[in-house]
């Protein structure tokens, strides 16, 4: 894995998912994936899409994209050691990296929710995130507050 971004570093492009033809949905499927069970990941994500459509009567792809957009951080704090003391330095994020972090946060919040079944937990987390609620959006706001507090003048 290259440590430095250069013109030679290739970014792997995702192919859109088979049903919705959306790259965002495919990225969500790839993050839901555990132990190489992609068929199960597709079943979970498409179950979530059906549940979102039934609850909101809206296009589920737009709801998911809105949820990911609301949870996407623009800055991230990284620890940096200087002369024995550790500083939190805010760094701006590439949009692609921000999207992957947002998907990861949404899944972590959904997995830690109380309830039965990943389909219902993930659909509730996505609906909350699309309405600026939920654990992932809270985490983004907390990250932005930390970045603002550690910004040097």
Coordinates of C-alpha atoms in Angstrom, one line a residue:
X1 CA 0.0 0.0 0.0
X2 CA 1.6 3.3 -1.0
X3 CA 2.0 5.7 1.8
X4 CA 2.3 8.8 -0.4
X5 CA -0.3 9.9 -3.0
X6 CA 1.3 10.4 -6.4
X7 CA 0.3 10.4 -10.0
X8 CA 1.2 6.7 -10.1
X9 CA -1.1 5.8 -7.2
X10 CA -4.3 4.2 -8.7
X11 CA -7.6 4.6 -7.0
X12 CA -9.8 1.6 -7.6
X13 CA -13.2 2.6 -9.0
X14 CA -16.2 0.9 -7.7
X15 CA -18.7 -0.7 -10.0
X16 CA -22.4 0.3 -9.4
X17 CA -24.6 -2.2 -7.6
X18 CA -26.8 -4.5 -9.8
X19 CA -30.2 -3.2 -8.8
X20 CA -30.0 0.5 -8.1
X21 CA -26.9 1.2 -10.3
X22 CA -25.5 3.3 -7.5
X23 CA -21.8 3.5 -6.5
X24 CA -22.9 4.7 -3.0
X25 CA -25.0 1.6 -2.5
X26 CA -22.1 -0.6 -3.6
X27 CA -19.8 1.2 -1.1
X28 CA -22.3 0.5 1.6
X29 CA -22.5 -3.2 0.6
X30 CA -18.8 -3.5 0.7
X31 CA -18.7 -2.0 4.2
X32 CA -21.5 -4.2 5.5
X33 CA -19.6 -7.3 4.2
X34 CA -18.3 -9.6 6.9
X35 CA -16.2 -12.7 6.4
X36 CA -16.6 -12.6 2.6
X37 CA -20.3 -13.1 2.7
X38 CA -21.3 -10.7 -0.1
X39 CA -24.7 -12.3 -0.8
X40 CA -25.7 -11.7 2.9
X41 CA -24.4 -8.1 2.6
X42 CA -26.6 -7.5 -0.5
X43 CA -29.6 -9.1 1.3
X44 CA -29.1 -6.8 4.3
X45 CA -28.7 -3.6 2.2
X46 CA -31.6 -4.4 -0.2
X47 CA -33.8 -5.2 2.8
X48 CA -32.8 -1.8 4.3
X49 CA -33.7 -0.1 1.0
X50 CA -37.1 -1.8 0.9
X51 CA -37.8 -0.8 4.5
X52 CA -36.7 2.8 3.9
X53 CA -39.0 3.0 0.8
X54 CA -41.9 1.6 2.8
X55 CA -41.5 4.0 5.7
X56 CA -40.8 7.2 3.8
X57 CA -42.4 6.7 0.4
X58 CA -39.3 8.3 -1.1
X59 CA -36.5 7.1 -3.4
X60 CA -34.3 5.0 -1.0
X61 CA -31.1 5.8 -2.9
X62 CA -31.7 9.6 -2.3
X63 CA -32.4 9.0 1.4
X64 CA -29.1 6.9 1.8
X65 CA -27.1 9.5 -0.1
X66 CA -28.6 12.3 2.0
X67 CA -27.7 10.3 5.2
X68 CA -24.1 9.7 4.1
X69 CA -23.8 13.4 3.1
X70 CA -25.1 14.5 6.5
X71 CA -22.6 12.2 8.3
X72 CA -19.6 13.0 6.2
X73 CA -16.9 15.0 8.1
X74 CA -15.0 17.8 6.3
X75 CA -12.2 17.8 8.8
X76 CA -10.6 15.1 10.9
X77 CA -8.2 15.5 13.9
X78 CA -5.0 13.5 13.9
X79 CA -2.6 13.0 16.8
X80 CA 0.8 14.5 16.3
X81 CA 3.7 14.1 18.7
X82 CA 6.0 17.2 19.1
X83 CA 8.8 17.0 21.7
X84 CA 7.1 14.5 23.9
X85 CA 3.6 16.1 24.0
X86 CA 0.8 15.0 21.8
X87 CA -1.3 17.6 19.8
X88 CA -4.5 17.1 18.0
X89 CA -4.1 18.7 14.6
X90 CA -7.2 19.2 12.3
X91 CA -6.8 18.0 8.7
X92 CA -9.1 18.6 5.8
X93 CA -10.5 15.4 4.2
X94 CA -10.7 14.3 0.6
X95 CA -14.5 13.8 -0.2
X96 CA -13.9 10.2 -1.1
X97 CA -12.2 9.5 2.2
X98 CA -15.0 11.5 4.0
X99 CA -17.6 9.3 2.4
X100 CA -15.9 6.1 3.5
X101 CA -15.6 7.4 7.1
X102 CA -19.2 8.4 7.1
X103 CA -20.3 4.9 5.9
X104 CA -18.1 3.3 8.6
X105 CA -19.6 5.6 11.3
X106 CA -23.2 4.9 10.2
X107 CA -22.5 1.1 10.4
X108 CA -20.9 1.3 13.8
X109 CA -23.8 3.3 15.1
X110 CA -26.3 0.9 13.6
X111 CA -24.5 -2.2 15.0
X112 CA -24.4 -0.6 18.5
X113 CA -28.2 0.1 18.4
X114 CA -30.6 -1.9 20.4
X115 CA -33.1 -3.9 18.4
X116 CA -33.5 -7.0 16.4
X117 CA -31.9 -7.6 13.1
X118 CA -29.4 -5.6 11.1
X119 CA -31.9 -4.5 8.5
X120 CA -34.1 -2.6 11.0
X121 CA -31.1 -1.2 12.9
X122 CA -29.4 0.1 9.8
X123 CA -32.5 1.5 8.2
X124 CA -33.3 3.4 11.4
X125 CA -29.7 4.8 11.5
X126 CA -29.9 5.8 7.9
X127 CA -33.3 7.5 8.4
X128 CA -32.0 9.3 11.5
X129 CA -28.8 10.4 9.7
X130 CA -30.9 11.7 6.7
X131 CA -32.7 13.9 9.2
X132 CA -29.5 15.2 11.0
X133 CA -30.0 12.8 13.9
X134 CA -28.3 9.6 15.0
X135 CA -25.0 8.5 16.3
X136 CA -23.0 9.1 13.1
X137 CA -24.1 12.7 12.8
X138 CA -23.3 13.3 16.5
X139 CA -19.9 11.8 15.9
X140 CA -19.3 14.2 12.9
X141 CA -20.4 17.2 15.0
X142 CA -18.1 16.1 17.8
X143 CA -15.2 15.7 15.3
X144 CA -15.8 19.2 13.9
X145 CA -16.0 20.7 17.4
X146 CA -12.6 19.1 18.3
X147 CA -11.1 20.4 15.1
X148 CA -12.4 23.9 15.7
X149 CA -11.0 23.8 19.3
X150 CA -7.6 22.6 18.2
X151 CA -7.2 25.0 15.3
X152 CA -4.3 27.3 15.8
X153 CA -4.6 31.0 15.0

